[in-house]
Coordinates of N, CA and C and ligand atoms in Angstrom, one line a residue:
M26 N -102.0 68.1 -142.4 CA -102.5 66.9 -141.9 C -103.5 66.2 -142.9
I27 N -103.2 65.0 -143.2 CA -104.0 64.3 -144.2 C -105.2 63.6 -143.5
V28 N -106.4 63.9 -144.0 CA -107.6 63.1 -143.5 C -107.7 61.9 -144.4
K29 N -107.8 60.7 -143.7 CA -107.9 59.5 -144.5 C -109.3 59.3 -145.1
P30 N -109.4 59.2 -146.4 CA -110.7 59.0 -147.0 C -111.2 57.6 -146.8
H31 N -112.6 57.4 -146.9 CA -113.1 56.1 -146.8 C -112.8 55.4 -148.2
I32 N -112.3 54.2 -148.2 CA -112.0 53.5 -149.4 C -112.9 52.3 -149.5
N33 N -113.8 52.2 -150.5 CA -114.6 51.0 -150.7 C -113.8 49.8 -151.0
P34 N -114.1 48.7 -150.4 CA -113.3 47.5 -150.6 C -113.3 47.0 -152.1
V35 N -112.1 46.5 -152.5 CA -112.0 46.0 -153.9 C -111.6 44.5 -153.8
F36 N -112.3 43.8 -154.6 CA -112.1 42.3 -154.7 C -111.6 41.9 -156.1
V37 N -110.4 41.4 -156.2 CA -109.9 41.1 -157.5 C -109.7 39.6 -157.7
A38 N -110.2 39.1 -158.8 CA -110.0 37.6 -159.1 C -108.9 37.5 -160.1
N39 N -107.8 36.9 -159.7 CA -106.7 36.7 -160.7 C -106.8 35.2 -161.1
W40 N -107.3 35.0 -162.3 CA -107.5 33.7 -162.8 C -106.2 33.0 -163.3
K41 N -105.2 33.8 -163.5 CA -103.9 33.3 -164.0 C -104.2 32.6 -165.4
M42 N -103.6 31.4 -165.6 CA -103.8 30.8 -166.9 C -104.9 29.8 -166.9
H43 N -106.1 30.3 -166.5 CA -107.3 29.5 -166.5 C -108.5 30.3 -167.2
H44 N -109.4 29.6 -167.7 CA -110.7 30.1 -168.3 C -110.5 30.8 -169.6
G45 N -110.6 30.1 -170.7 CA -110.6 30.6 -172.0 C -112.0 31.3 -172.2
P46 N -112.3 31.8 -173.5 CA -113.5 32.5 -173.7 C -114.8 31.8 -173.3
S47 N -115.0 30.5 -173.6 CA -116.2 29.9 -173.3 C -116.4 29.7 -171.8
A48 N -115.3 29.3 -171.1 CA -115.4 29.2 -169.6 C -115.6 30.5 -169.0
T49 N -115.0 31.6 -169.6 CA -115.2 32.9 -169.0 C -116.7 33.3 -169.1
R50 N -117.3 33.1 -170.2 CA -118.7 33.4 -170.4 C -119.6 32.7 -169.3
A51 N -119.3 31.4 -169.2 CA -120.1 30.6 -168.2 C -119.8 31.1 -166.8
Y52 N -118.6 31.4 -166.5 CA -118.2 31.9 -165.1 C -119.0 33.2 -164.8
V53 N -118.9 34.2 -165.8 CA -119.5 35.5 -165.5 C -121.1 35.4 -165.3
I54 N -121.7 34.5 -166.1 CA -123.1 34.3 -166.0 C -123.4 33.8 -164.6
S55 N -122.7 32.8 -164.2 CA -122.9 32.2 -162.8 C -122.6 33.2 -161.7
F56 N -121.5 33.9 -161.9 CA -121.1 34.9 -160.8 C -122.1 36.0 -160.7
L57 N -122.6 36.6 -161.8 CA -123.5 37.7 -161.7 C -124.8 37.3 -161.1
R58 N -125.2 36.0 -161.3 CA -126.4 35.5 -160.8 C -126.4 35.4 -159.2
Q59 N -125.2 35.1 -158.7 CA -125.2 34.9 -157.2 C -124.6 36.1 -156.5
Y60 N -123.9 37.0 -157.2 CA -123.4 38.2 -156.6 C -124.2 39.4 -157.0
A61 N -125.1 39.8 -156.1 CA -126.0 40.9 -156.5 C -125.2 42.2 -156.4
K62 N -125.5 43.2 -157.2 CA -124.8 44.5 -157.2 C -124.8 45.2 -155.9
R63 N -123.7 45.7 -155.5 CA -123.6 46.5 -154.2 C -122.8 47.7 -154.5
G64 N -123.3 48.8 -154.0 CA -122.7 50.1 -154.3 C -121.4 50.3 -153.5
D65 N -121.2 49.5 -152.4 CA -120.2 49.8 -151.5 C -118.9 49.0 -151.7
R66 N -118.8 48.4 -152.9 CA -117.6 47.6 -153.1 C -117.4 47.4 -154.6
Q67 N -116.2 47.1 -155.0 CA -115.9 46.9 -156.4 C -115.2 45.5 -156.7
V68 N -115.6 44.9 -157.8 CA -115.1 43.6 -158.1 C -114.4 43.8 -159.5
I69 N -113.2 43.1 -159.6 CA -112.4 43.2 -160.8 C -112.0 41.7 -161.2
L70 N -112.3 41.3 -162.4 CA -112.0 40.0 -162.9 C -110.8 40.1 -163.8
C71 N -109.8 39.3 -163.6 CA -108.6 39.3 -164.5 C -108.4 38.0 -165.2
P72 N -109.0 37.9 -166.4 CA -108.9 36.7 -167.2 C -107.6 36.8 -168.1
P73 N -107.3 35.7 -168.7 CA -106.2 35.7 -169.7 C -106.5 36.7 -170.9
F74 N -105.5 37.1 -171.6 CA -105.8 38.1 -172.7 C -106.9 37.6 -173.6
V75 N -106.9 36.3 -174.0 CA -107.9 35.9 -175.0 C -109.3 36.0 -174.5
S76 N -109.5 36.1 -173.2 CA -110.9 36.2 -172.7 C -111.3 37.6 -172.2
L77 N -110.4 38.5 -172.5 CA -110.8 39.9 -172.0 C -112.0 40.4 -172.6
D78 N -112.1 40.3 -174.0 CA -113.2 40.8 -174.7 C -114.5 40.1 -174.2
T79 N -114.5 38.8 -174.1 CA -115.7 38.1 -173.6 C -116.1 38.6 -172.2
A80 N -115.1 38.7 -171.3 CA -115.4 39.2 -169.9 C -116.0 40.6 -169.9
A81 N -115.4 41.5 -170.7 CA -115.8 42.9 -170.7 C -117.2 43.0 -171.3
T82 N -117.5 42.2 -172.3 CA -118.9 42.2 -172.9 C -119.9 41.6 -171.9
S83 N -119.5 40.5 -171.2 CA -120.4 39.8 -170.3 C -120.8 40.7 -169.1
V84 N -119.9 41.6 -168.7 CA -120.2 42.4 -167.5 C -120.7 43.8 -167.8
R85 N -121.1 44.0 -169.1 CA -121.4 45.4 -169.5 C -122.5 46.0 -168.7
E86 N -123.5 45.2 -168.3 CA -124.7 45.7 -167.6 C -124.3 45.9 -166.1
R87 N -123.1 45.6 -165.7 CA -122.8 45.6 -164.2 C -121.5 46.5 -164.0
P88 N -121.7 47.8 -163.9 CA -120.5 48.6 -163.7 C -119.8 48.4 -162.4
D89 N -120.4 47.6 -161.5 CA -119.7 47.3 -160.2 C -118.7 46.2 -160.5
V90 N -118.7 45.6 -161.6 CA -117.8 44.5 -162.0 C -116.9 45.0 -163.2
Q91 N -115.6 45.1 -163.0 CA -114.7 45.6 -164.0 C -113.8 44.4 -164.5
V92 N -113.0 44.7 -165.5 CA -112.1 43.7 -166.1 C -110.7 44.2 -166.1
A93 N -109.7 43.3 -165.8 CA -108.3 43.7 -165.9 C -107.5 42.7 -166.7
A94 N -106.5 43.1 -167.4 CA -105.5 42.2 -168.0 C -104.5 41.8 -166.9
Q95 N -103.8 40.8 -167.2 CA -102.8 40.3 -166.2 C -101.4 40.8 -166.5
N96 N -101.2 41.5 -167.6 CA -99.9 42.0 -168.0 C -100.1 42.8 -169.2
I97 N -99.1 43.6 -169.6 CA -99.0 44.3 -170.9 C -97.6 44.5 -171.3
F98 N -97.3 44.9 -172.5 CA -96.0 45.3 -172.9 C -96.0 46.8 -173.0
W99 N -94.9 47.5 -172.8 CA -95.0 49.0 -172.6 C -95.0 49.7 -174.0
E100 N -94.6 49.1 -175.1 CA -94.7 49.9 -176.3 C -96.2 49.9 -176.8
E101 N -96.4 50.9 -177.6 CA -97.8 51.0 -178.1 C -98.2 50.1 -179.2
R102 N -97.2 49.9 -180.2 CA -97.4 49.0 -181.3 C -96.0 48.7 -181.9
G103 N -95.9 47.7 -182.8 CA -94.6 47.5 -183.5 C -94.3 46.1 -183.6
A104 N -93.0 45.8 -184.0 CA -92.6 44.4 -184.2 C -92.2 43.8 -182.9
Y105 N -93.2 43.4 -182.1 CA -93.0 42.8 -180.8 C -93.8 41.5 -180.7
T106 N -93.4 40.5 -181.5 CA -94.2 39.3 -181.6 C -94.6 38.7 -180.3
G107 N -95.9 38.5 -180.2 CA -96.5 37.9 -179.0 C -96.8 38.8 -177.9
E108 N -96.6 40.1 -178.1 CA -96.9 41.1 -177.0 C -98.2 41.8 -177.2
I109 N -98.7 42.4 -176.2 CA -100.0 43.1 -176.2 C -99.8 44.4 -175.5
S110 N -100.3 45.5 -176.2 CA -100.1 46.8 -175.6 C -101.3 47.3 -174.7
A111 N -101.0 48.3 -174.0 CA -102.1 48.8 -173.1 C -103.3 49.3 -173.9
F112 N -103.0 49.9 -175.0 CA -104.1 50.4 -175.9 C -105.0 49.3 -176.4
M113 N -104.4 48.1 -176.7 CA -105.1 47.0 -177.2 C -106.0 46.5 -176.0
V114 N -105.5 46.5 -174.8 CA -106.3 46.0 -173.7 C -107.5 46.9 -173.5
R115 N -107.2 48.2 -173.5 CA -108.3 49.2 -173.4 C -109.4 49.0 -174.4
D116 N -109.0 48.6 -175.6 CA -109.9 48.4 -176.7 C -110.9 47.3 -176.4
T117 N -110.5 46.3 -175.6 CA -111.4 45.2 -175.3 C -112.5 45.6 -174.3
G118 N -112.3 46.8 -173.6 CA -113.3 47.2 -172.6 C -112.7 47.0 -171.2
A119 N -111.5 46.5 -171.1 CA -110.9 46.4 -169.8 C -110.4 47.7 -169.3
N120 N -110.4 48.0 -168.0 CA -110.0 49.2 -167.4 C -108.8 49.2 -166.5
F121 N -108.4 47.9 -166.2 CA -107.3 47.8 -165.2 C -106.3 46.8 -165.8
V122 N -105.1 46.8 -165.1 CA -104.1 45.7 -165.5 C -103.3 45.4 -164.2
L123 N -103.1 44.1 -164.0 CA -102.2 43.7 -162.9 C -100.7 43.8 -163.4
L124 N -99.9 44.4 -162.7 CA -98.5 44.6 -163.1 C -97.5 44.2 -162.0
G125 N -96.5 43.5 -162.3 CA -95.5 43.1 -161.4 C -95.9 41.9 -160.5
H126 N -96.8 41.1 -160.9 CA -97.2 40.0 -160.2 C -95.9 39.1 -159.9
S127 N -95.9 38.4 -158.8 CA -94.7 37.7 -158.4 C -94.4 36.6 -159.4
E128 N -95.4 36.0 -160.1 CA -95.1 35.0 -161.1 C -94.4 35.7 -162.3
R129 N -94.8 36.9 -162.6 CA -94.1 37.6 -163.7 C -92.6 37.9 -163.3
R130 N -92.5 38.4 -162.1 CA -91.1 38.7 -161.6 C -90.2 37.5 -161.5
H131 N -90.8 36.4 -160.9 CA -89.9 35.3 -160.6 C -89.8 34.2 -161.7
M132 N -90.9 34.0 -162.4 CA -90.9 32.9 -163.5 C -90.5 33.5 -164.8
F133 N -90.8 34.8 -165.0 CA -90.6 35.4 -166.4 C -89.5 36.5 -166.3
G134 N -88.9 36.6 -165.2 CA -87.7 37.5 -165.1 C -88.0 39.0 -165.2
E135 N -89.2 39.4 -164.9 CA -89.5 40.9 -165.1 C -88.7 41.6 -164.0
T136 N -88.1 42.7 -164.5 CA -87.3 43.5 -163.6 C -88.1 44.7 -163.1
E137 N -87.6 45.4 -162.0 CA -88.3 46.6 -161.5 C -88.3 47.7 -162.6
E138 N -87.3 47.7 -163.4 CA -87.3 48.8 -164.5 C -88.4 48.5 -165.5
Q139 N -88.5 47.2 -165.9 CA -89.6 46.8 -166.9 C -91.0 47.1 -166.3
I140 N -91.1 46.8 -165.0 CA -92.4 47.1 -164.4 C -92.8 48.6 -164.4
R141 N -91.7 49.4 -164.1 CA -91.9 50.8 -164.1 C -92.4 51.3 -165.5
H142 N -91.8 50.8 -166.6 CA -92.2 51.1 -168.0 C -93.6 50.7 -168.2
K143 N -94.0 49.6 -167.7 CA -95.4 49.1 -167.9 C -96.4 49.9 -167.1
V144 N -96.0 50.3 -165.9 CA -96.9 51.2 -165.1 C -97.2 52.5 -165.9
K145 N -96.1 53.1 -166.4 CA -96.2 54.3 -167.1 C -97.1 54.2 -168.4
A146 N -96.8 53.1 -169.1 CA -97.6 52.9 -170.4 C -99.0 52.7 -170.1
A147 N -99.4 51.9 -169.0 CA -100.8 51.7 -168.6 C -101.4 53.0 -168.3
L148 N -100.8 53.8 -167.5 CA -101.5 55.1 -167.1 C -101.6 56.0 -168.3
G149 N -100.6 55.9 -169.2 CA -100.7 56.8 -170.4 C -101.9 56.4 -171.3
A150 N -102.3 55.1 -171.2 CA -103.4 54.6 -172.1 C -104.7 54.6 -171.4
G151 N -104.7 55.1 -170.1 CA -106.0 55.2 -169.4 C -106.3 53.8 -168.7
L152 N -105.3 53.0 -168.6 CA -105.5 51.7 -167.9 C -105.0 51.8 -166.5
R153 N -105.8 51.4 -165.5 CA -105.3 51.6 -164.1 C -104.5 50.4 -163.6
P154 N -103.3 50.6 -163.3 CA -102.5 49.5 -162.8 C -102.8 49.1 -161.4
I155 N -102.8 47.8 -161.2 CA -102.8 47.2 -159.8 C -101.4 46.7 -159.6
I156 N -100.6 47.4 -158.9 CA -99.1 47.1 -158.8 C -98.9 46.1 -157.7
C157 N -98.4 44.9 -158.1 CA -98.2 43.8 -157.1 C -96.7 43.9 -156.6
I158 N -96.6 43.8 -155.3 CA -95.3 43.7 -154.6 C -95.3 42.7 -153.5
G159 N -94.2 42.3 -153.1 CA -94.2 41.3 -152.0 C -92.8 40.7 -151.8
E160 N -92.5 40.3 -150.5 CA -91.2 39.8 -150.2 C -91.1 38.3 -150.3
T161 N -89.9 37.7 -150.5 CA -89.8 36.3 -150.5 C -89.6 35.8 -149.1
L162 N -89.7 34.5 -148.9 CA -89.5 34.0 -147.5 C -88.2 34.3 -146.9
A163 N -87.1 34.2 -147.8 CA -85.8 34.5 -147.3 C -85.7 36.0 -146.9
E164 N -86.3 36.9 -147.6 CA -86.3 38.3 -147.3 C -87.1 38.6 -146.0
R165 N -88.2 37.8 -145.8 CA -88.9 38.0 -144.5 C -88.1 37.5 -143.3
K166 N -87.4 36.3 -143.5 CA -86.6 35.8 -142.4 C -85.5 36.7 -142.1
A167 N -85.0 37.4 -143.1 CA -83.8 38.3 -142.9 C -84.3 39.7 -142.3
G168 N -85.6 39.8 -142.1 CA -86.1 41.0 -141.5 C -86.2 42.2 -142.5
Q169 N -86.2 41.9 -143.8 CA -86.2 42.9 -144.8 C -87.5 43.3 -145.4
T170 N -88.6 42.7 -144.9 CA -89.9 42.8 -145.5 C -90.3 44.3 -145.9
L171 N -90.3 45.1 -144.9 CA -90.7 46.5 -145.1 C -89.9 47.2 -146.1
E172 N -88.6 47.0 -146.0 CA -87.6 47.6 -146.9 C -87.9 47.2 -148.4
V173 N -88.1 45.9 -148.5 CA -88.3 45.3 -149.9 C -89.6 45.9 -150.5
V174 N -90.7 45.8 -149.8 CA -91.9 46.2 -150.4 C -92.0 47.7 -150.7
V175 N -91.4 48.5 -149.8 CA -91.4 50.0 -150.1 C -90.4 50.2 -151.3
R176 N -89.3 49.5 -151.4 CA -88.4 49.7 -152.5 C -89.2 49.3 -153.8
Q177 N -89.9 48.2 -153.8 CA -90.6 47.8 -155.0 C -91.6 48.8 -155.4
L178 N -92.4 49.3 -154.5 CA -93.4 50.3 -154.8 C -92.8 51.6 -155.4
R179 N -91.7 52.0 -154.7 CA -91.1 53.3 -155.2 C -90.5 53.0 -156.6
A180 N -89.9 51.9 -156.9 CA -89.3 51.6 -158.2 C -90.4 51.6 -159.2
A181 N -91.6 51.0 -158.9 CA -92.6 50.9 -159.9 C -93.3 52.2 -160.3
T182 N -93.2 53.2 -159.3 CA -93.9 54.4 -159.5 C -93.0 55.6 -159.7
S183 N -91.7 55.4 -159.7 CA -90.8 56.6 -159.8 C -90.9 57.2 -161.2
G184 N -90.8 58.5 -161.1 CA -90.9 59.3 -162.4 C -92.3 59.6 -162.9
L185 N -93.3 59.2 -162.1 CA -94.7 59.5 -162.5 C -94.9 61.0 -162.1
T186 N -95.7 61.6 -163.0 CA -96.0 63.0 -162.7 C -97.1 63.1 -161.5
N187 N -97.1 64.3 -160.9 CA -98.0 64.4 -159.7 C -99.5 64.1 -160.0
E188 N -99.9 64.5 -161.3 CA -101.3 64.3 -161.6 C -101.7 62.8 -161.6
I189 N -100.8 61.9 -161.9 CA -101.2 60.5 -162.1 C -100.6 59.6 -161.0
I190 N -99.9 60.2 -160.1 CA -99.2 59.3 -159.1 C -100.2 58.5 -158.3
G191 N -101.4 59.0 -158.0 CA -102.3 58.2 -157.2 C -103.2 57.3 -158.0
D192 N -103.1 57.3 -159.3 CA -104.1 56.6 -160.2 C -103.8 55.1 -160.3
F193 N -103.5 54.5 -159.2 CA -103.2 53.0 -159.3 C -103.7 52.4 -158.0
M194 N -103.7 51.1 -158.0 CA -103.9 50.3 -156.7 C -102.6 49.6 -156.4
V195 N -102.5 49.2 -155.2 CA -101.3 48.4 -154.8 C -101.8 47.1 -154.2
A196 N -101.1 46.0 -154.6 CA -101.5 44.7 -154.0 C -100.3 44.1 -153.3
Y197 N -100.4 44.0 -152.0 CA -99.3 43.4 -151.2 C -99.5 41.9 -151.2
E198 N -98.6 41.1 -151.9 CA -98.7 39.7 -151.9 C -97.4 39.1 -151.5
P199 N -97.3 38.6 -150.2 CA -96.0 38.0 -149.8 C -95.8 36.7 -150.7
V200 N -94.6 36.6 -151.3 CA -94.4 35.5 -152.3 C -94.6 34.2 -151.7
W201 N -94.2 34.0 -150.4 CA -94.4 32.8 -149.7 C -95.8 32.4 -149.4
A202 N -96.7 33.3 -149.6 CA -98.2 33.0 -149.3 C -99.0 32.8 -150.6
I203 N -98.3 32.9 -151.8 CA -99.1 32.8 -153.0 C -99.2 31.3 -153.4
G204 N -100.4 30.8 -153.4 CA -100.7 29.4 -153.9 C -100.1 28.4 -152.9
T205 N -99.8 28.8 -151.7 CA -99.2 27.8 -150.7 C -100.1 27.4 -149.6
G206 N -101.2 28.1 -149.5 CA -102.1 27.8 -148.3 C -101.6 28.6 -147.1
K207 N -100.5 29.2 -147.1 CA -100.0 30.0 -146.0 C -100.4 31.5 -146.2
T208 N -101.0 32.0 -145.2 CA -101.5 33.4 -145.3 C -100.7 34.2 -144.2
A209 N -100.5 35.5 -144.6 CA -100.0 36.4 -143.5 C -101.1 36.5 -142.5
T210 N -100.7 36.7 -141.2 CA -101.7 37.0 -140.2 C -102.3 38.4 -140.5
P211 N -103.5 38.7 -140.1 CA -104.0 40.1 -140.2 C -103.0 41.1 -139.6
E212 N -102.3 40.8 -138.6 CA -101.4 41.7 -137.9 C -100.2 42.0 -138.8
D213 N -99.7 40.9 -139.4 CA -98.5 41.0 -140.3 C -98.9 41.8 -141.5
A214 N -100.1 41.6 -142.1 CA -100.6 42.3 -143.2 C -100.7 43.8 -142.9
A215 N -101.3 44.1 -141.7 CA -101.5 45.5 -141.3 C -100.2 46.2 -141.2
D216 N -99.1 45.5 -140.6 CA -97.8 46.2 -140.5 C -97.3 46.6 -141.8
V217 N -97.4 45.7 -142.8 CA -96.9 46.1 -144.1 C -97.7 47.2 -144.8
H218 N -99.1 47.0 -144.7 CA -99.9 48.0 -145.3 C -99.8 49.4 -144.7
R219 N -99.5 49.4 -143.4 CA -99.3 50.8 -142.8 C -98.0 51.4 -143.4
S220 N -97.0 50.6 -143.6 CA -95.7 51.2 -144.2 C -96.0 51.7 -145.6
L221 N -96.7 50.9 -146.3 CA -97.0 51.2 -147.7 C -97.9 52.5 -147.7
R222 N -98.8 52.6 -146.8 CA -99.6 53.9 -146.8 C -98.8 55.1 -146.5
E223 N -97.8 54.9 -145.5 CA -96.9 56.1 -145.2 C -96.2 56.5 -146.5
S224 N -95.7 55.5 -147.2 CA -94.8 55.8 -148.3 C -95.7 56.4 -149.4
L225 N -96.9 56.0 -149.6 CA -97.8 56.6 -150.6 C -98.2 58.0 -150.2
I226 N -98.4 58.3 -148.9 CA -98.7 59.6 -148.5 C -97.5 60.6 -148.7
E227 N -96.4 60.0 -148.3 CA -95.1 60.8 -148.5 C -94.9 61.2 -150.0
A228 N -95.3 60.3 -150.9 CA -95.1 60.5 -152.3 C -96.2 61.4 -152.9
A229 N -97.4 61.2 -152.5 CA -98.5 61.8 -153.2 C -99.6 62.4 -152.3
G230 N -99.3 62.7 -151.1 CA -100.2 63.4 -150.2 C -101.6 62.8 -150.2
H231 N -102.6 63.6 -150.4 CA -104.0 63.2 -150.4 C -104.3 62.1 -151.4
R232 N -103.7 62.2 -152.5 CA -103.9 61.1 -153.5 C -103.3 59.8 -153.0
G233 N -102.2 59.8 -152.3 CA -101.6 58.6 -151.8 C -102.5 58.0 -150.7
A234 N -103.2 58.9 -150.0 CA -104.1 58.4 -148.9 C -105.3 57.7 -149.4
A235 N -105.6 57.9 -150.7 CA -106.8 57.3 -151.3 C -106.5 56.1 -152.2
V236 N -105.3 55.7 -152.3 CA -104.9 54.5 -153.1 C -105.3 53.2 -152.4
P237 N -106.2 52.4 -153.0 CA -106.5 51.1 -152.3 C -105.3 50.2 -152.2
I238 N -105.1 49.7 -151.1 CA -104.0 48.7 -150.9 C -104.6 47.3 -150.6
L239 N -104.4 46.4 -151.5 CA -105.1 45.1 -151.4 C -104.1 44.1 -150.8
Y240 N -104.6 43.1 -150.1 CA -103.8 41.9 -149.7 C -104.1 40.7 -150.6
G241 N -103.0 40.0 -150.9 CA -103.2 38.7 -151.7 C -102.2 37.7 -151.2
G242 N -102.6 36.4 -151.4 CA -101.8 35.3 -151.0 C -102.7 34.3 -150.2
S243 N -103.2 33.2 -150.8 CA -104.0 32.2 -150.2 C -105.2 32.8 -149.5
V244 N -105.8 33.8 -150.1 CA -107.1 34.3 -149.5 C -108.2 33.3 -149.9
K245 N -109.1 33.0 -148.9 CA -110.3 32.2 -149.2 C -111.4 32.7 -148.3
A246 N -112.6 32.1 -148.5 CA -113.8 32.6 -147.8 C -113.5 32.6 -146.3
E247 N -112.8 31.6 -145.8 CA -112.6 31.4 -144.3 C -111.7 32.5 -143.7
N248 N -110.8 33.1 -144.5 CA -109.9 34.1 -143.9 C -110.2 35.5 -144.4
S249 N -111.1 35.6 -145.3 CA -111.2 36.9 -146.0 C -111.7 38.1 -145.1
R250 N -112.6 37.7 -144.2 CA -113.2 38.7 -143.3 C -112.1 39.3 -142.4
A251 N -111.3 38.4 -141.7 CA -110.3 38.8 -140.8 C -109.2 39.7 -141.5
L252 N -108.9 39.3 -142.7 CA -107.9 40.1 -143.4 C -108.4 41.5 -143.8
L253 N -109.7 41.5 -144.2 CA -110.3 42.8 -144.6 C -110.4 43.7 -143.4
D254 N -110.6 43.2 -142.2 CA -110.7 44.0 -141.0 C -109.4 44.6 -140.6
A255 N -108.2 44.1 -141.1 CA -106.9 44.5 -140.7 C -106.7 46.0 -141.1
D256 N -105.9 46.7 -140.3 CA -105.7 48.1 -140.6 C -105.1 48.3 -142.0
E257 N -105.6 49.3 -142.7 CA -105.1 49.7 -144.1 C -105.3 48.6 -145.1
V258 N -106.0 47.5 -144.9 CA -106.3 46.5 -145.9 C -107.6 47.0 -146.6
N259 N -107.5 47.4 -147.8 CA -108.7 47.9 -148.5 C -109.3 47.0 -149.6
G260 N -108.8 45.7 -149.6 CA -109.4 44.8 -150.5 C -108.5 43.6 -150.6
L261 N -108.9 42.6 -151.5 CA -108.3 41.3 -151.5 C -108.0 41.0 -153.0
L262 N -106.8 40.4 -153.2 CA -106.5 39.9 -154.6 C -106.4 38.3 -154.4
V263 N -107.3 37.7 -155.1 CA -107.6 36.2 -154.9 C -107.2 35.4 -156.1
G264 N -106.3 34.4 -156.0 CA -106.0 33.6 -157.1 C -106.8 32.3 -157.1
G265 N -106.3 31.2 -156.5 CA -106.9 29.9 -156.6 C -108.4 29.9 -156.2
A266 N -108.7 30.7 -155.1 CA -110.1 30.6 -154.6 C -111.1 31.5 -155.5
S267 N -110.5 32.1 -156.5 CA -111.4 32.9 -157.4 C -111.8 32.1 -158.6
L268 N -111.3 30.9 -158.8 CA -111.6 30.2 -160.0 C -113.0 29.6 -160.1
E269 N -113.6 29.5 -159.0 CA -115.0 29.0 -158.9 C -115.9 30.2 -158.6
P270 N -116.9 30.5 -159.4 CA -117.7 31.7 -159.2 C -118.4 31.7 -157.8
S271 N -118.8 30.5 -157.3 CA -119.4 30.5 -155.9 C -118.4 30.9 -154.8
A272 N -117.2 30.3 -154.9 CA -116.2 30.6 -153.9 C -115.8 32.1 -153.9
F273 N -115.6 32.6 -155.1 CA -115.3 34.1 -155.2 C -116.4 34.9 -154.8
G274 N -117.7 34.5 -155.1 CA -118.8 35.3 -154.7 C -118.9 35.4 -153.2
A275 N -118.6 34.3 -152.5 CA -118.6 34.3 -151.0 C -117.6 35.3 -150.5
I276 N -116.4 35.3 -151.1 CA -115.4 36.3 -150.6 C -115.8 37.7 -150.9
C277 N -116.4 38.0 -152.0 CA -116.9 39.3 -152.4 C -118.0 39.8 -151.4
R278 N -118.7 38.9 -150.8 CA -119.8 39.3 -149.9 C -119.2 39.5 -148.5
S279 N -117.9 39.1 -148.2 CA -117.5 39.1 -146.8 C -117.3 40.6 -146.3
Ligands
LIG9 P1 -103.5 32.6 -154.4 O1 -102.9 33.6 -155.5 O2 -104.8 33.2 -153.9 O3 -103.8 31.3 -155.2 O4 -102.5 32.4 -153.4 C1 -102.9 35.0 -155.4 C2 -102.2 35.6 -156.5 O5 -101.2 35.1 -157.0 O6 -102.6 36.7 -156.9

């Protein structure tokens, strides 16, 4: 019998292709001013690659605020023009990486196999992956939501050894809810999160019970509380509403 551990809520800001180094510095100063340190929650900022170093340096005094990259390549080094490795990201002071975001899958053609390579490379470099999964509107309408998200999660984590299988976070982001203003209801989110939890426990027992499962897709201050209250929702991954420090600060306090 698995006793479910308490999981402190996690709030992730995915800035996508916004905020270069100077904007990042200004953002972090403003954000830290209005978001006082709290021991009961964790905040993760995901700036573009070129701003990772600035972000990591700017939050150095605040261990409750961590930094993540938005992608990596799975090789460690070599002739891969334009790519960035997990070790390089670690070297900036970032500790996390978003992997398999729906924009990577759908706009840049990332496959489940590539995502699995990236998850493995990140863990091997000591970078904690936040594995993003989610169904399209067509898949939801066809009643395939649970099947699709569980398949994506299994594909991204297959082949991991037992010691590291729980060392990641999962973000459920229905593709139809990203940047559209449409949010899953807390009940819909809870249904999916419960299935993901079952799958994680099946794969990794106690470690699977402790993996934070975040919800993302048109999260804003007005709906953050209700989503956080849903069963098995352990945090929020926020895109558009994280671009302003005051708006993201309000969500982190919810
Ligand atoms: P959104 O984006 O909050 O703007 O919908 C979420 C995401 O893509 O991670």
